[in-house]
mmCIF file with all atom_site columns, C-alpha atoms in Angstrom:
data_model
loop_
_atom_site.group_PDB
_atom_site.id
_atom_site.type_symbol
_atom_site.label_atom_id
_atom_site.label_alt_id
_atom_site.label_comp_id
_atom_site.label_asym_id
_atom_site.label_entity_id
_atom_site.label_seq_id
_atom_site.pdbx_PDB_ins_code
_atom_site.Cartn_x
_atom_site.Cartn_y
_atom_site.Cartn_z
_atom_site.occupancy
_atom_site.B_iso_or_equiv
_atom_site.pdbx_formal_charge
_atom_site.auth_seq_id
_atom_site.auth_comp_id
_atom_site.auth_asym_id
_atom_site.auth_atom_id
_atom_site.pdbx_PDB_model_num
ATOM 1   C CA . UNK A 1 1   ? -51.152 -6.525  -18.758 1.00 60.00 ? 1   UNK A CA 1
ATOM 2   C CA . UNK A 1 2   ? -48.105 -8.044  -20.484 1.00 62.00 ? 2   UNK A CA 1
ATOM 3   C CA . UNK A 1 3   ? -45.813 -5.357  -18.992 1.00 61.00 ? 3   UNK A CA 1
ATOM 4   C CA . UNK A 1 4   ? -47.275 -5.981  -15.537 1.00 53.00 ? 4   UNK A CA 1
ATOM 5   C CA . UNK A 1 5   ? -46.555 -9.708  -15.847 1.00 49.00 ? 5   UNK A CA 1
ATOM 6   C CA . UNK A 1 6   ? -42.951 -9.021  -16.908 1.00 51.00 ? 6   UNK A CA 1
ATOM 7   C CA . UNK A 1 7   ? -42.440 -6.663  -13.953 1.00 50.00 ? 7   UNK A CA 1
ATOM 8   C CA . UNK A 1 8   ? -43.903 -9.247  -11.556 1.00 49.00 ? 8   UNK A CA 1
ATOM 9   C CA . UNK A 1 9   ? -41.596 -11.980 -12.910 1.00 50.00 ? 9   UNK A CA 1
ATOM 10  C CA . UNK A 1 10  ? -38.552 -9.727  -12.605 1.00 47.00 ? 10  UNK A CA 1
ATOM 11  C CA . UNK A 1 11  ? -39.435 -8.737  -9.046  1.00 48.00 ? 11  UNK A CA 1
ATOM 12  C CA . UNK A 1 12  ? -40.091 -12.330 -8.010  1.00 48.00 ? 12  UNK A CA 1
ATOM 13  C CA . UNK A 1 13  ? -36.837 -13.588 -9.505  1.00 45.00 ? 13  UNK A CA 1
ATOM 14  C CA . UNK A 1 14  ? -34.745 -10.797 -7.941  1.00 43.00 ? 14  UNK A CA 1
ATOM 15  C CA . UNK A 1 15  ? -36.252 -11.357 -4.522  1.00 43.00 ? 15  UNK A CA 1
ATOM 16  C CA . UNK A 1 16  ? -35.323 -15.037 -4.676  1.00 40.00 ? 16  UNK A CA 1
ATOM 17  C CA . UNK A 1 17  ? -31.666 -13.976 -4.821  1.00 48.00 ? 17  UNK A CA 1
ATOM 18  C CA . UNK A 1 18  ? -31.951 -11.651 -1.818  1.00 49.00 ? 18  UNK A CA 1
ATOM 19  C CA . UNK A 1 19  ? -30.101 -12.771 1.280   1.00 63.00 ? 19  UNK A CA 1
ATOM 20  C CA . UNK A 1 20  ? -31.820 -13.184 4.599   1.00 90.00 ? 20  UNK A CA 1
ATOM 21  C CA . UNK A 1 21  ? -28.987 -13.769 7.050   1.00 97.00 ? 21  UNK A CA 1
ATOM 22  C CA . UNK A 1 22  ? -30.106 -13.809 10.664  1.00 97.00 ? 22  UNK A CA 1
ATOM 23  C CA . UNK A 1 23  ? -28.604 -14.711 14.024  1.00 98.00 ? 23  UNK A CA 1
ATOM 24  C CA . UNK A 1 24  ? -29.515 -18.400 13.734  1.00 97.00 ? 24  UNK A CA 1
ATOM 25  C CA . UNK A 1 25  ? -27.885 -18.829 10.325  1.00 97.00 ? 25  UNK A CA 1
ATOM 26  C CA . UNK A 1 26  ? -24.873 -16.748 11.354  1.00 98.00 ? 26  UNK A CA 1
ATOM 27  C CA . UNK A 1 27  ? -24.392 -18.819 14.504  1.00 98.00 ? 27  UNK A CA 1
ATOM 28  C CA . UNK A 1 28  ? -24.370 -22.021 12.448  1.00 98.00 ? 28  UNK A CA 1
ATOM 29  C CA . UNK A 1 29  ? -21.677 -20.693 10.110  1.00 98.00 ? 29  UNK A CA 1
ATOM 30  C CA . UNK A 1 30  ? -19.498 -19.512 13.003  1.00 98.00 ? 30  UNK A CA 1
ATOM 31  C CA . UNK A 1 31  ? -20.020 -22.830 14.813  1.00 98.00 ? 31  UNK A CA 1
ATOM 32  C CA . UNK A 1 32  ? -18.904 -24.729 11.704  1.00 97.00 ? 32  UNK A CA 1
ATOM 33  C CA . UNK A 1 33  ? -15.792 -22.566 11.111  1.00 97.00 ? 33  UNK A CA 1
ATOM 34  C CA . UNK A 1 34  ? -14.604 -21.983 14.689  1.00 97.00 ? 34  UNK A CA 1
ATOM 35  C CA . UNK A 1 35  ? -12.735 -24.122 17.214  1.00 96.00 ? 35  UNK A CA 1
ATOM 36  C CA . UNK A 1 36  ? -14.999 -23.045 20.090  1.00 96.00 ? 36  UNK A CA 1
ATOM 37  C CA . UNK A 1 37  ? -18.140 -20.975 20.371  1.00 97.00 ? 37  UNK A CA 1
ATOM 38  C CA . UNK A 1 38  ? -19.779 -19.386 23.411  1.00 98.00 ? 38  UNK A CA 1
ATOM 39  C CA . UNK A 1 39  ? -22.098 -16.552 24.290  1.00 97.00 ? 39  UNK A CA 1
ATOM 40  C CA . UNK A 1 40  ? -25.697 -15.738 23.520  1.00 97.00 ? 40  UNK A CA 1
ATOM 41  C CA . UNK A 1 41  ? -27.541 -15.055 20.285  1.00 97.00 ? 41  UNK A CA 1
ATOM 42  C CA . UNK A 1 42  ? -26.110 -11.944 18.647  1.00 97.00 ? 42  UNK A CA 1
ATOM 43  C CA . UNK A 1 43  ? -23.116 -11.771 20.989  1.00 98.00 ? 43  UNK A CA 1
ATOM 44  C CA . UNK A 1 44  ? -20.713 -14.658 20.461  1.00 98.00 ? 44  UNK A CA 1
ATOM 45  C CA . UNK A 1 45  ? -17.135 -15.281 21.529  1.00 98.00 ? 45  UNK A CA 1
ATOM 46  C CA . UNK A 1 46  ? -15.207 -17.812 19.508  1.00 98.00 ? 46  UNK A CA 1
ATOM 47  C CA . UNK A 1 47  ? -11.713 -19.038 18.695  1.00 98.00 ? 47  UNK A CA 1
ATOM 48  C CA . UNK A 1 48  ? -10.600 -19.392 15.077  1.00 98.00 ? 48  UNK A CA 1
ATOM 49  C CA . UNK A 1 49  ? -7.150  -20.932 14.533  1.00 97.00 ? 49  UNK A CA 1
ATOM 50  C CA . UNK A 1 50  ? -6.107  -19.891 18.054  1.00 96.00 ? 50  UNK A CA 1
ATOM 51  C CA . UNK A 1 51  ? -7.205  -16.260 17.533  1.00 97.00 ? 51  UNK A CA 1
ATOM 52  C CA . UNK A 1 52  ? -10.014 -14.971 19.795  1.00 98.00 ? 52  UNK A CA 1
ATOM 53  C CA . UNK A 1 53  ? -12.910 -13.290 18.010  1.00 98.00 ? 53  UNK A CA 1
ATOM 54  C CA . UNK A 1 54  ? -16.249 -11.725 18.810  1.00 98.00 ? 54  UNK A CA 1
ATOM 55  C CA . UNK A 1 55  ? -19.330 -11.453 16.646  1.00 98.00 ? 55  UNK A CA 1
ATOM 56  C CA . UNK A 1 56  ? -21.923 -8.866  17.606  1.00 98.00 ? 56  UNK A CA 1
ATOM 57  C CA . UNK A 1 57  ? -25.181 -8.352  15.743  1.00 98.00 ? 57  UNK A CA 1
ATOM 58  C CA . UNK A 1 58  ? -28.144 -6.023  15.876  1.00 98.00 ? 58  UNK A CA 1
ATOM 59  C CA . UNK A 1 59  ? -31.007 -7.595  13.920  1.00 96.00 ? 59  UNK A CA 1
ATOM 60  C CA . UNK A 1 60  ? -33.269 -4.578  14.496  1.00 96.00 ? 60  UNK A CA 1
ATOM 61  C CA . UNK A 1 61  ? -30.807 -2.201  12.838  1.00 97.00 ? 61  UNK A CA 1
ATOM 62  C CA . UNK A 1 62  ? -29.438 -4.775  10.366  1.00 98.00 ? 62  UNK A CA 1
ATOM 63  C CA . UNK A 1 63  ? -25.810 -4.621  11.534  1.00 98.00 ? 63  UNK A CA 1
ATOM 64  C CA . UNK A 1 64  ? -23.112 -7.197  12.181  1.00 98.00 ? 64  UNK A CA 1
ATOM 65  C CA . UNK A 1 65  ? -19.456 -7.069  13.097  1.00 98.00 ? 65  UNK A CA 1
ATOM 66  C CA . UNK A 1 66  ? -16.763 -9.665  13.597  1.00 98.00 ? 66  UNK A CA 1
ATOM 67  C CA . UNK A 1 67  ? -13.776 -8.377  15.555  1.00 98.00 ? 67  UNK A CA 1
ATOM 68  C CA . UNK A 1 68  ? -10.525 -9.639  17.018  1.00 98.00 ? 68  UNK A CA 1
ATOM 69  C CA . UNK A 1 69  ? -8.379  -7.856  19.623  1.00 98.00 ? 69  UNK A CA 1
ATOM 70  C CA . UNK A 1 70  ? -4.768  -7.307  18.584  1.00 97.00 ? 70  UNK A CA 1
ATOM 71  C CA . UNK A 1 71  ? -3.068  -5.207  21.257  1.00 96.00 ? 71  UNK A CA 1
ATOM 72  C CA . UNK A 1 72  ? -3.621  -2.352  23.681  1.00 96.00 ? 72  UNK A CA 1
ATOM 73  C CA . UNK A 1 73  ? -3.554  0.940   21.823  1.00 95.00 ? 73  UNK A CA 1
ATOM 74  C CA . UNK A 1 74  ? -0.918  2.239   24.282  1.00 94.00 ? 74  UNK A CA 1
ATOM 75  C CA . UNK A 1 75  ? 1.512   -0.243  22.671  1.00 93.00 ? 75  UNK A CA 1
ATOM 76  C CA . UNK A 1 76  ? 1.261   1.507   19.296  1.00 94.00 ? 76  UNK A CA 1
ATOM 77  C CA . UNK A 1 77  ? 3.823   4.011   18.152  1.00 95.00 ? 77  UNK A CA 1
ATOM 78  C CA . UNK A 1 78  ? 3.397   6.514   15.327  1.00 95.00 ? 78  UNK A CA 1
ATOM 79  C CA . UNK A 1 79  ? 4.924   4.146   12.734  1.00 95.00 ? 79  UNK A CA 1
ATOM 80  C CA . UNK A 1 80  ? 2.535   1.293   13.585  1.00 95.00 ? 80  UNK A CA 1
ATOM 81  C CA . UNK A 1 81  ? -0.462  3.608   13.490  1.00 95.00 ? 81  UNK A CA 1
ATOM 82  C CA . UNK A 1 82  ? 0.606   4.970   10.113  1.00 96.00 ? 82  UNK A CA 1
ATOM 83  C CA . UNK A 1 83  ? 1.153   1.440   8.780   1.00 95.00 ? 83  UNK A CA 1
ATOM 84  C CA . UNK A 1 84  ? -2.300  0.388   10.022  1.00 96.00 ? 84  UNK A CA 1
ATOM 85  C CA . UNK A 1 85  ? -3.965  3.378   8.349   1.00 95.00 ? 85  UNK A CA 1
ATOM 86  C CA . UNK A 1 86  ? -2.098  2.677   5.099   1.00 94.00 ? 86  UNK A CA 1
ATOM 87  C CA . UNK A 1 87  ? -3.166  -0.973  5.300   1.00 94.00 ? 87  UNK A CA 1
ATOM 88  C CA . UNK A 1 88  ? -6.793  0.114   5.687   1.00 94.00 ? 88  UNK A CA 1
ATOM 89  C CA . UNK A 1 89  ? -6.475  1.558   2.184   1.00 92.00 ? 89  UNK A CA 1
ATOM 90  C CA . UNK A 1 90  ? -4.253  -1.045  0.494   1.00 90.00 ? 90  UNK A CA 1
ATOM 91  C CA . UNK A 1 91  ? -3.994  -4.453  2.109   1.00 91.00 ? 91  UNK A CA 1
ATOM 92  C CA . UNK A 1 92  ? -6.700  -4.894  4.741   1.00 91.00 ? 92  UNK A CA 1
ATOM 93  C CA . UNK A 1 93  ? -9.401  -5.124  2.026   1.00 90.00 ? 93  UNK A CA 1
ATOM 94  C CA . UNK A 1 94  ? -12.811 -5.783  3.684   1.00 95.00 ? 94  UNK A CA 1
ATOM 95  C CA . UNK A 1 95  ? -11.335 -5.639  7.190   1.00 97.00 ? 95  UNK A CA 1
ATOM 96  C CA . UNK A 1 96  ? -10.121 -2.491  8.907   1.00 97.00 ? 96  UNK A CA 1
ATOM 97  C CA . UNK A 1 97  ? -7.875  -1.750  11.852  1.00 98.00 ? 97  UNK A CA 1
ATOM 98  C CA . UNK A 1 98  ? -9.701  0.315   14.461  1.00 97.00 ? 98  UNK A CA 1
ATOM 99  C CA . UNK A 1 99  ? -9.239  1.461   18.052  1.00 98.00 ? 99  UNK A CA 1
ATOM 100 C CA . UNK A 1 100 ? -12.001 1.263   20.649  1.00 97.00 ? 100 UNK A CA 1
ATOM 101 C CA . UNK A 1 101 ? -11.840 1.233   24.437  1.00 97.00 ? 101 UNK A CA 1
ATOM 102 C CA . UNK A 1 102 ? -8.031  1.282   24.416  1.00 97.00 ? 102 UNK A CA 1
ATOM 103 C CA . UNK A 1 103 ? -7.740  -1.801  22.173  1.00 97.00 ? 103 UNK A CA 1
ATOM 104 C CA . UNK A 1 104 ? -6.609  -2.101  18.556  1.00 97.00 ? 104 UNK A CA 1
ATOM 105 C CA . UNK A 1 105 ? -8.996  -4.424  16.708  1.00 98.00 ? 105 UNK A CA 1
ATOM 106 C CA . UNK A 1 106 ? -9.224  -6.175  13.381  1.00 98.00 ? 106 UNK A CA 1
ATOM 107 C CA . UNK A 1 107 ? -12.813 -5.364  12.332  1.00 98.00 ? 107 UNK A CA 1
ATOM 108 C CA . UNK A 1 108 ? -15.284 -6.526  9.684   1.00 98.00 ? 108 UNK A CA 1
ATOM 109 C CA . UNK A 1 109 ? -18.612 -4.630  9.588   1.00 98.00 ? 109 UNK A CA 1
ATOM 110 C CA . UNK A 1 110 ? -21.516 -5.397  7.263   1.00 98.00 ? 110 UNK A CA 1
ATOM 111 C CA . UNK A 1 111 ? -25.316 -5.215  7.065   1.00 98.00 ? 111 UNK A CA 1
ATOM 112 C CA . UNK A 1 112 ? -26.580 -8.480  8.568   1.00 98.00 ? 112 UNK A CA 1
ATOM 113 C CA . UNK A 1 113 ? -29.478 -9.464  6.277   1.00 97.00 ? 113 UNK A CA 1
ATOM 114 C CA . UNK A 1 114 ? -27.501 -8.954  3.078   1.00 97.00 ? 114 UNK A CA 1
ATOM 115 C CA . UNK A 1 115 ? -24.631 -11.262 4.118   1.00 97.00 ? 115 UNK A CA 1
ATOM 116 C CA . UNK A 1 116 ? -24.050 -14.486 2.225   1.00 97.00 ? 116 UNK A CA 1
ATOM 117 C CA . UNK A 1 117 ? -22.540 -17.609 3.758   1.00 97.00 ? 117 UNK A CA 1
ATOM 118 C CA . UNK A 1 118 ? -19.413 -17.042 1.662   1.00 97.00 ? 118 UNK A CA 1
ATOM 119 C CA . UNK A 1 119 ? -19.063 -13.456 2.937   1.00 97.00 ? 119 UNK A CA 1
ATOM 120 C CA . UNK A 1 120 ? -19.253 -14.632 6.556   1.00 98.00 ? 120 UNK A CA 1
ATOM 121 C CA . UNK A 1 121 ? -16.581 -17.259 5.938   1.00 97.00 ? 121 UNK A CA 1
ATOM 122 C CA . UNK A 1 122 ? -14.427 -14.676 4.155   1.00 97.00 ? 122 UNK A CA 1
ATOM 123 C CA . UNK A 1 123 ? -14.962 -12.184 6.984   1.00 98.00 ? 123 UNK A CA 1
ATOM 124 C CA . UNK A 1 124 ? -13.756 -14.653 9.604   1.00 98.00 ? 124 UNK A CA 1
ATOM 125 C CA . UNK A 1 125 ? -10.699 -15.464 7.506   1.00 97.00 ? 125 UNK A CA 1
ATOM 126 C CA . UNK A 1 126 ? -9.892  -11.799 6.828   1.00 97.00 ? 126 UNK A CA 1
ATOM 127 C CA . UNK A 1 127 ? -10.255 -10.792 10.481  1.00 98.00 ? 127 UNK A CA 1
ATOM 128 C CA . UNK A 1 128 ? -7.926  -13.666 11.354  1.00 97.00 ? 128 UNK A CA 1
ATOM 129 C CA . UNK A 1 129 ? -5.261  -12.719 8.784   1.00 96.00 ? 129 UNK A CA 1
ATOM 130 C CA . UNK A 1 130 ? -5.400  -8.996  9.602   1.00 96.00 ? 130 UNK A CA 1
ATOM 131 C CA . UNK A 1 131 ? -4.873  -9.773  13.296  1.00 96.00 ? 131 UNK A CA 1
ATOM 132 C CA . UNK A 1 132 ? -2.141  -12.333 12.550  1.00 94.00 ? 132 UNK A CA 1
ATOM 133 C CA . UNK A 1 133 ? -0.206  -10.116 10.116  1.00 94.00 ? 133 UNK A CA 1
ATOM 134 C CA . UNK A 1 134 ? -0.400  -6.893  12.127  1.00 95.00 ? 134 UNK A CA 1
ATOM 135 C CA . UNK A 1 135 ? 3.120   -5.502  12.403  1.00 92.00 ? 135 UNK A CA 1
ATOM 136 C CA . UNK A 1 136 ? 4.400   -7.336  9.317   1.00 92.00 ? 136 UNK A CA 1
ATOM 137 C CA . UNK A 1 137 ? 2.377   -7.304  6.070   1.00 91.00 ? 137 UNK A CA 1
ATOM 138 C CA . UNK A 1 138 ? -0.816  -5.821  7.597   1.00 93.00 ? 138 UNK A CA 1
ATOM 139 C CA . UNK A 1 139 ? -2.904  -7.841  5.153   1.00 91.00 ? 139 UNK A CA 1
ATOM 140 C CA . UNK A 1 140 ? -6.199  -9.679  5.396   1.00 93.00 ? 140 UNK A CA 1
ATOM 141 C CA . UNK A 1 141 ? -5.482  -11.971 2.418   1.00 88.00 ? 141 UNK A CA 1
ATOM 142 C CA . UNK A 1 142 ? -2.663  -12.738 0.014   1.00 72.00 ? 142 UNK A CA 1
ATOM 143 C CA . UNK A 1 143 ? -4.054  -10.084 -2.334  1.00 68.00 ? 143 UNK A CA 1
ATOM 144 C CA . UNK A 1 144 ? -2.688  -6.549  -2.107  1.00 60.00 ? 144 UNK A CA 1
ATOM 145 C CA . UNK A 1 145 ? -4.761  -3.817  -3.750  1.00 59.00 ? 145 UNK A CA 1
ATOM 146 C CA . UNK A 1 146 ? -2.325  -1.147  -4.889  1.00 59.00 ? 146 UNK A CA 1
ATOM 147 C CA . UNK A 1 147 ? 0.457   0.090   -2.659  1.00 53.00 ? 147 UNK A CA 1
ATOM 148 C CA . UNK A 1 148 ? 3.851   -1.519  -2.247  1.00 52.00 ? 148 UNK A CA 1
ATOM 149 C CA . UNK A 1 149 ? 4.490   -5.205  -2.674  1.00 49.00 ? 149 UNK A CA 1
ATOM 150 C CA . UNK A 1 150 ? 5.434   -7.361  0.321   1.00 47.00 ? 150 UNK A CA 1
ATOM 151 C CA . UNK A 1 151 ? 9.183   -7.256  -0.461  1.00 49.00 ? 151 UNK A CA 1
ATOM 152 C CA . UNK A 1 152 ? 9.205   -3.458  -0.619  1.00 52.00 ? 152 UNK A CA 1
ATOM 153 C CA . UNK A 1 153 ? 7.102   -3.275  2.526   1.00 50.00 ? 153 UNK A CA 1
ATOM 154 C CA . UNK A 1 154 ? 9.411   -5.664  4.423   1.00 53.00 ? 154 UNK A CA 1
ATOM 155 C CA . UNK A 1 155 ? 12.528  -3.757  3.284   1.00 53.00 ? 155 UNK A CA 1
ATOM 156 C CA . UNK A 1 156 ? 10.908  -0.526  4.467   1.00 50.00 ? 156 UNK A CA 1
ATOM 157 C CA . UNK A 1 157 ? 10.140  -2.092  7.872   1.00 51.00 ? 157 UNK A CA 1
ATOM 158 C CA . UNK A 1 158 ? 13.725  -3.322  8.234   1.00 51.00 ? 158 UNK A CA 1
ATOM 159 C CA . UNK A 1 159 ? 14.987  0.186   7.414   1.00 50.00 ? 159 UNK A CA 1
ATOM 160 C CA . UNK A 1 160 ? 12.667  1.685   10.070  1.00 44.00 ? 160 UNK A CA 1
ATOM 161 C CA . UNK A 1 161 ? 13.912  -0.873  12.617  1.00 42.00 ? 161 UNK A CA 1
ATOM 162 C CA . UNK A 1 162 ? 17.532  -0.061  11.741  1.00 44.00 ? 162 UNK A CA 1
ATOM 163 C CA . UNK A 1 163 ? 16.902  3.665   12.123  1.00 44.00 ? 163 UNK A CA 1
ATOM 164 C CA . UNK A 1 164 ? 15.352  3.124   15.558  1.00 38.00 ? 164 UNK A CA 1
ATOM 165 C CA . UNK A 1 165 ? 18.247  0.929   16.652  1.00 34.00 ? 165 UNK A CA 1
ATOM 166 C CA . UNK A 1 166 ? 20.819  3.518   15.539  1.00 35.00 ? 166 UNK A CA 1
ATOM 167 C CA . UNK A 1 167 ? 19.035  6.235   17.503  1.00 31.00 ? 167 UNK A CA 1
ATOM 168 C CA . UNK A 1 168 ? 19.634  4.416   20.797  1.00 25.00 ? 168 UNK A CA 1
#
C-alpha cells in the first residue's frame, strides 16, 4: 500500500508539470508578441518586427509550426544552399531552413501540447533571426553551436564574393 501511495504521488506531481498548449493559448502568446495577427484558429498570419510569419497547427495530430518566407528558391545558388544546410547543423539551432512550394522558409516545428510559453516566444524570435540573418550569419540567436565563429564566417563570405567578382 505504501509503494502504491508513493507511485500515485509521483504520477500526480509529474502530470502537474505537463504542458497542455492548445490553439487558444498559442493564439494569446502570438497576439502578445506580434505587431498584427490575422487568420483563423490554427492558421494565423502575423507580423513580428516587420517580418511576416505564419503559424499552422494540427491539434488532432499534436503538431505546430511557425514559419517565415525568406526568398524564392530560384534565387538560391549552390553557395547559399550549402550555407543554409551548414547553418541547420551549427547556427540555426531550433529553427531550420527548408524549401517548400518554391519558397525558402525559416521553420520551427514542435509537438503542440508539449510547448511551453517560453518555447513559443523563443520560436518566434528564432524564426525572426534566422530569416533576418539569411545570407550573412545564418543564425537564429547570438549563440553558435560549433562551426566557425562569425568573423571566420564573414571572411569566408567576402572571399566567395571576391572569387565570383573575379570570374566576371
